Each structure stands twice: as structure tokens, then as C-alpha cells.
């Protein structure tokens, strides 16, 4: 059974669900999922799991992300990006490069962020964006996030200097809304702001240079094998033949001495299980390879 990760360079205008549907057809399986939604406007790295690799996705979702973005200062929109209606415009001609860099610095580190009202966060069982589109006024609670870096690369004056377009690279924790960073930078500078372009260039260890377009994947479905994907994502533990057998049956083995989840590999290089220390032993969080390599024997523990 073909299992692994497909690193997709998502095209603009496609939803993440659209991409999953296309990979299902290309791989000939229904068991496909993705690790972290990209808005239709955004492009770039979308990590897609096929068959057994879908079980890795929950470990990928929480990793840090890197984006390149263009932020327009001087305009605010209802969606905090270019797809929404402009709700206010303020001449940004007086805003200096130094002020923009200082504003970005204030949005760096551990901060509280109010997500965009058109996010997919659920309120009383309904998506926030659905409530906004229905005409409701939505206020979401601030959430802790970490912006590891917010680097400004270029600032361009548009429409005779009335508007400023700011190119930036942002590395951040899972759960960060880049639209909200654009909104908050503009608010901090007193002129409003929104996102006009977004490209995700890295998810955890998976980078844009390994991503393939849907057209390329249609010609050659390039899949990162399960074991290779796990080695890139998690610390590795090499197992003895006896340990591999024990884990393949879901039994505990000697502790690894680490606090985090470890990917355990058999002598043949197979991914046997994901492990986590629990007191005097390491217990399998997930078992991928049953005794004899029968994929049907995989089981959560």
C-alpha cells in the first residue's frame, strides 16, 4: 500500500480541500488528508498525507510555518485580505520605513492575536466566516501565538504614495493568522492594513523546494516515503530486532530518555512506531508496522 507525504505547491484559487481531492484521484485512494489549511488566495507548501502517512499529520500541524507576504498599508478590508471589500482608507504617505520596522518588531515574539473574523474557528458549532457572510458581527477572543521573526524586505509606494506595499518574511507558530498580522501592523501605524499576497514556503521540515505543482504531480506522483517523512519530522530511535518485534505488537520497551515523541525504526529501516517515554518504559503512541510488515496490523495504542 502506497504511503507517504506529498508536498504540494498549492495554486492560487484552490482550497486545501480541492487539493486533497486531486491527490485522492492521483493516488487512487480515499485515505488522504492535509496538515494545515491554506486560504484559496494563498499559494505554497501544503503537506498532504496518503494512506498510513495521514497518521503523521497531527504531528505536522503543530510545527512552525514560514511565509512570504505582501501587506498593503493604508487600506482595511472586511476580511483582512485582498478578497474582502475595502472598509476604510487612510493616506499612508507619512509612514516611514523605520516606523514599519518598529511596528513589525512589536508584533514579534510571544503575543496575543485576535484571529480574523473570517477564520474557520467555530462559534457555537458554526464557522466564524459563515457567520460573517450571514451578516453577523463576530468578535473572537485573543489567542497566544509566537512570531519567531518578522523581516521586512521591501517597501513600495503605490498610488502616488497614498498606499504602501510591504514585502516580508514571517516565521511563526502554528495557529498564527498572517492576515491578522497585516491588520494589526496597519492598526498599530494608524493607517489600516490588509494582506494582498501570501506564499507558505515551509511547514516544519518540509520546504518549498521539495514541493511540486499539481501539474507536475499529475505526470509523476512524487511521494516522500513514510519512513523518510518521519525521520525529517521527529527525533529518530534505532531499534534492535527484539525491540522492533515488541513494538510491532504494541508492547512497551526501554525508555529513550527523551521528553518528546520519537520515531522508532527497525533494523531494515521501516518506521515501526512513534514512541513516548512513560515512566520506566517507552510506550507506542502509534504502531505503523505489524509483525512481518503487514500493514493491516497497524493500530493506535
PDB file of N, CA and C in Angstrom, residues 190-241:
ATOM      1  N   UNK A 190      -1.648  53.265  12.510  1.00  0.00           N
ATOM      2  CA  UNK A 190      -2.725  54.241  12.402  1.00  0.00           C
ATOM      3  C   UNK A 190      -3.286  54.449  11.010  1.00  0.00           C
ATOM      4  N   UNK A 191      -2.976  53.519  10.073  1.00  0.00           N
ATOM      5  CA  UNK A 191      -3.443  53.706   8.694  1.00  0.00           C
ATOM      6  C   UNK A 191      -4.245  52.512   8.174  1.00  0.00           C
ATOM      7  N   UNK A 192      -4.340  51.461   8.953  1.00  0.00           N
ATOM      8  CA  UNK A 192      -5.020  50.252   8.494  1.00  0.00           C
ATOM      9  C   UNK A 192      -4.136  49.439   7.576  1.00  0.00           C
ATOM     10  N   UNK A 193      -4.452  48.163   7.448  1.00  0.00           N
ATOM     11  CA  UNK A 193      -3.655  47.306   6.579  1.00  0.00           C
ATOM     12  C   UNK A 193      -4.368  46.013   6.270  1.00  0.00           C
ATOM     13  N   UNK A 194      -3.977  45.393   5.164  1.00  0.00           N
ATOM     14  CA  UNK A 194      -4.515  44.080   4.819  1.00  0.00           C
ATOM     15  C   UNK A 194      -3.498  43.321   3.985  1.00  0.00           C
ATOM     16  N   UNK A 195      -3.713  42.031   3.865  1.00  0.00           N
ATOM     17  CA  UNK A 195      -2.807  41.148   3.152  1.00  0.00           C
ATOM     18  C   UNK A 195      -3.189  41.096   1.677  1.00  0.00           C
ATOM     19  N   UNK A 196      -2.206  41.270   0.791  1.00  0.00           N
ATOM     20  CA  UNK A 196      -2.500  41.201  -0.648  1.00  0.00           C
ATOM     21  C   UNK A 196      -1.884  39.981  -1.322  1.00  0.00           C
ATOM     22  N   UNK A 197      -0.886  39.359  -0.705  1.00  0.00           N
ATOM     23  CA  UNK A 197      -0.279  38.154  -1.274  1.00  0.00           C
ATOM     24  C   UNK A 197       0.316  37.331  -0.150  1.00  0.00           C
ATOM     25  N   UNK A 198       0.222  35.999  -0.302  1.00  0.00           N
ATOM     26  CA  UNK A 198       0.752  35.109   0.738  1.00  0.00           C
ATOM     27  C   UNK A 198       1.237  33.819   0.093  1.00  0.00           C
ATOM     28  N   UNK A 199       2.443  33.426   0.465  1.00  0.00           N
ATOM     29  CA  UNK A 199       3.021  32.171  -0.018  1.00  0.00           C
ATOM     30  C   UNK A 199       3.683  31.461   1.157  1.00  0.00           C
ATOM     31  N   UNK A 200       3.265  30.227   1.415  1.00  0.00           N
ATOM     32  CA  UNK A 200       3.887  29.465   2.500  1.00  0.00           C
ATOM     33  C   UNK A 200       5.089  28.719   1.931  1.00  0.00           C
ATOM     34  N   UNK A 201       6.243  28.952   2.523  1.00  0.00           N
ATOM     35  CA  UNK A 201       7.483  28.395   1.986  1.00  0.00           C
ATOM     36  C   UNK A 201       8.029  27.238   2.815  1.00  0.00           C
ATOM     37  N   UNK A 202       7.469  27.020   4.002  1.00  0.00           N
ATOM     38  CA  UNK A 202       7.956  25.906   4.821  1.00  0.00           C
ATOM     39  C   UNK A 202       6.921  25.533   5.872  1.00  0.00           C
ATOM     40  N   UNK A 203       6.749  24.221   6.072  1.00  0.00           N
ATOM     41  CA  UNK A 203       5.937  23.672   7.153  1.00  0.00           C
ATOM     42  C   UNK A 203       6.815  22.678   7.891  1.00  0.00           C
ATOM     43  N   UNK A 204       7.206  22.994   9.139  1.00  0.00           N
ATOM     44  CA  UNK A 204       8.131  22.122   9.840  1.00  0.00           C
ATOM     45  C   UNK A 204       9.390  21.915   9.017  1.00  0.00           C
ATOM     46  N   UNK A 205       9.782  20.670   8.740  1.00  0.00           N
ATOM     47  CA  UNK A 205      10.998  20.433   7.957  1.00  0.00           C
ATOM     48  C   UNK A 205      10.767  20.406   6.454  1.00  0.00           C
ATOM     49  N   UNK A 206       9.521  20.580   6.012  1.00  0.00           N
ATOM     50  CA  UNK A 206       9.186  20.418   4.597  1.00  0.00           C
ATOM     51  C   UNK A 206       9.172  21.778   3.901  1.00  0.00           C
ATOM     52  N   UNK A 207      10.054  21.927   2.912  1.00  0.00           N
ATOM     53  CA  UNK A 207      10.308  23.224   2.303  1.00  0.00           C
ATOM     54  C   UNK A 207       9.740  23.315   0.888  1.00  0.00           C
ATOM     55  N   UNK A 208       9.621  24.554   0.418  1.00  0.00           N
ATOM     56  CA  UNK A 208       9.033  24.813  -0.895  1.00  0.00           C
ATOM     57  C   UNK A 208       9.870  24.188  -2.015  1.00  0.00           C
ATOM     58  N   UNK A 209      11.179  24.040  -1.831  1.00  0.00           N
ATOM     59  CA  UNK A 209      11.988  23.477  -2.909  1.00  0.00           C
ATOM     60  C   UNK A 209      11.699  21.990  -3.129  1.00  0.00           C
ATOM     61  N   UNK A 210      11.016  21.355  -2.160  1.00  0.00           N
ATOM     62  CA  UNK A 210      10.613  19.957  -2.325  1.00  0.00           C
ATOM     63  C   UNK A 210       9.172  19.837  -2.818  1.00  0.00           C
ATOM     64  N   UNK A 211       8.476  20.963  -2.934  1.00  0.00           N
ATOM     65  CA  UNK A 211       7.065  20.940  -3.335  1.00  0.00           C
ATOM     66  C   UNK A 211       6.930  20.811  -4.848  1.00  0.00           C
ATOM     67  N   UNK A 212       5.829  20.206  -5.261  1.00  0.00           N
ATOM     68  CA  UNK A 212       5.546  20.025  -6.680  1.00  0.00           C
ATOM     69  C   UNK A 212       4.158  20.576  -7.002  1.00  0.00           C
ATOM     70  N   UNK A 213       4.028  21.150  -8.185  1.00  0.00           N
ATOM     71  CA  UNK A 213       2.723  21.654  -8.605  1.00  0.00           C
ATOM     72  C   UNK A 213       1.803  20.468  -8.911  1.00  0.00           C
ATOM     73  N   UNK A 214       0.518  20.745  -8.978  1.00  0.00           N
ATOM     74  CA  UNK A 214      -0.440  19.687  -9.308  1.00  0.00           C
ATOM     75  C   UNK A 214      -0.208  19.151 -10.714  1.00  0.00           C
ATOM     76  N   UNK A 215       0.236  20.015 -11.614  1.00  0.00           N
ATOM     77  CA  UNK A 215       0.539  19.573 -12.966  1.00  0.00           C
ATOM     78  C   UNK A 215       1.725  18.601 -12.960  1.00  0.00           C
ATOM     79  N   UNK A 216       2.747  18.912 -12.187  1.00  0.00           N
ATOM     80  CA  UNK A 216       3.902  18.014 -12.085  1.00  0.00           C
ATOM     81  C   UNK A 216       3.515  16.689 -11.445  1.00  0.00           C
ATOM     82  N   UNK A 217       2.663  16.758 -10.421  1.00  0.00           N
ATOM     83  CA  UNK A 217       2.244  15.537  -9.737  1.00  0.00           C
ATOM     84  C   UNK A 217       1.369  14.659 -10.632  1.00  0.00           C
ATOM     85  N   UNK A 218       0.628  15.287 -11.530  1.00  0.00           N
ATOM     86  CA  UNK A 218      -0.191  14.515 -12.459  1.00  0.00           C
ATOM     87  C   UNK A 218       0.682  13.695 -13.406  1.00  0.00           C
ATOM     88  N   UNK A 219       1.857  14.191 -13.710  1.00  0.00           N
ATOM     89  CA  UNK A 219       2.781  13.466 -14.575  1.00  0.00           C
ATOM     90  C   UNK A 219       3.597  12.439 -13.800  1.00  0.00           C
ATOM     91  N   UNK A 220       3.955  12.799 -12.556  1.00  0.00           N
ATOM     92  CA  UNK A 220       4.768  11.905 -11.732  1.00  0.00           C
ATOM     93  C   UNK A 220       4.401  12.173 -10.279  1.00  0.00           C
ATOM     94  N   UNK A 221       3.618  11.272  -9.670  1.00  0.00           N
ATOM     95  CA  UNK A 221       3.163  11.457  -8.291  1.00  0.00           C
ATOM     96  C   UNK A 221       4.332  11.189  -7.345  1.00  0.00           C
ATOM     97  N   UNK A 222       5.056  12.249  -7.014  1.00  0.00           N
ATOM     98  CA  UNK A 222       6.238  12.135  -6.172  1.00  0.00           C
ATOM     99  C   UNK A 222       5.806  12.083  -4.702  1.00  0.00           C
ATOM    100  N   UNK A 223       6.067  10.950  -4.053  1.00  0.00           N
ATOM    101  CA  UNK A 223       5.658  10.746  -2.669  1.00  0.00           C
ATOM    102  C   UNK A 223       6.892  10.544  -1.792  1.00  0.00           C
ATOM    103  N   UNK A 224       6.982  11.328  -0.721  1.00  0.00           N
ATOM    104  CA  UNK A 224       8.052  11.154   0.260  1.00  0.00           C
ATOM    105  C   UNK A 224       7.701   9.935   1.099  1.00  0.00           C
ATOM    106  N   UNK A 225       8.510   8.879   1.053  1.00  0.00           N
ATOM    107  CA  UNK A 225       8.161   7.647   1.765  1.00  0.00           C
ATOM    108  C   UNK A 225       7.931   7.890   3.252  1.00  0.00           C
ATOM    109  N   UNK A 226       7.096   7.042   3.851  1.00  0.00           N
ATOM    110  CA  UNK A 226       6.693   7.201   5.232  1.00  0.00           C
ATOM    111  C   UNK A 226       7.892   7.300   6.174  1.00  0.00           C
ATOM    112  N   UNK A 227       8.847   6.387   6.051  1.00  0.00           N
ATOM    113  CA  UNK A 227       9.998   6.388   6.951  1.00  0.00           C
ATOM    114  C   UNK A 227      10.823   7.663   6.787  1.00  0.00           C
ATOM    115  N   UNK A 228      11.025   8.085   5.552  1.00  0.00           N
ATOM    116  CA  UNK A 228      11.809   9.296   5.290  1.00  0.00           C
ATOM    117  C   UNK A 228      11.093  10.533   5.833  1.00  0.00           C
ATOM    118  N   UNK A 229       9.779  10.559   5.689  1.00  0.00           N
ATOM    119  CA  UNK A 229       8.995  11.684   6.204  1.00  0.00           C
ATOM    120  C   UNK A 229       9.094  11.771   7.713  1.00  0.00           C
ATOM    121  N   UNK A 230       9.037  10.619   8.386  1.00  0.00           N
ATOM    122  CA  UNK A 230       9.112  10.600   9.848  1.00  0.00           C
ATOM    123  C   UNK A 230      10.506  10.987  10.341  1.00  0.00           C
ATOM    124  N   UNK A 231      11.545  10.567   9.625  1.00  0.00           N
ATOM    125  CA  UNK A 231      12.910  10.937  10.024  1.00  0.00           C
ATOM    126  C   UNK A 231      13.117  12.453   9.951  1.00  0.00           C
ATOM    127  N   UNK A 232      12.511  13.082   8.963  1.00  0.00           N
ATOM    128  CA  UNK A 232      12.651  14.531   8.830  1.00  0.00           C
ATOM    129  C   UNK A 232      11.881  15.267   9.924  1.00  0.00           C
ATOM    130  N   UNK A 233      10.802  14.656  10.389  1.00  0.00           N
ATOM    131  CA  UNK A 233       9.883  15.337  11.303  1.00  0.00           C
ATOM    132  C   UNK A 233      10.255  15.181  12.767  1.00  0.00           C
ATOM    133  N   UNK A 234      10.724  13.993  13.165  1.00  0.00           N
ATOM    134  CA  UNK A 234      10.882  13.658  14.579  1.00  0.00           C
ATOM    135  C   UNK A 234      12.271  13.109  14.872  1.00  0.00           C
ATOM    136  N   UNK A 235      12.713  13.199  16.142  1.00  0.00           N
ATOM    137  CA  UNK A 235      13.956  12.523  16.521  1.00  0.00           C
ATOM    138  C   UNK A 235      13.835  11.026  16.243  1.00  0.00           C
ATOM    139  N   UNK A 236      14.932  10.418  15.827  1.00  0.00           N
ATOM    140  CA  UNK A 236      14.903   9.007  15.444  1.00  0.00           C
ATOM    141  C   UNK A 236      15.500   8.122  16.528  1.00  0.00           C
ATOM    142  N   UNK A 237      14.933   6.936  16.654  1.00  0.00           N
ATOM    143  CA  UNK A 237      15.490   5.905  17.537  1.00  0.00           C
ATOM    144  C   UNK A 237      15.631   4.625  16.727  1.00  0.00           C
ATOM    145  N   UNK A 238      16.836   4.074  16.728  1.00  0.00           N
ATOM    146  CA  UNK A 238      17.091   2.839  16.005  1.00  0.00           C
ATOM    147  C   UNK A 238      16.848   1.664  16.948  1.00  0.00           C
ATOM    148  N   UNK A 239      16.056   0.727  16.508  1.00  0.00           N
ATOM    149  CA  UNK A 239      15.629  -0.393  17.331  1.00  0.00           C
ATOM    150  C   UNK A 239      16.465  -1.646  17.069  1.00  0.00           C
ATOM    151  N   UNK A 240      16.601  -2.457  18.103  1.00  0.00           N
ATOM    152  CA  UNK A 240      17.152  -3.794  17.914  1.00  0.00           C
ATOM    153  C   UNK A 240      16.054  -4.674  17.310  1.00  0.00           C
ATOM    154  N   UNK A 241      16.405  -5.809  16.745  1.00  0.00           N
ATOM    155  CA  UNK A 241      15.361  -6.703  16.210  1.00  0.00           C
ATOM    156  C   UNK A 241      14.322  -7.081  17.264  1.00  0.00           C
TER     157      UNK A 241
END
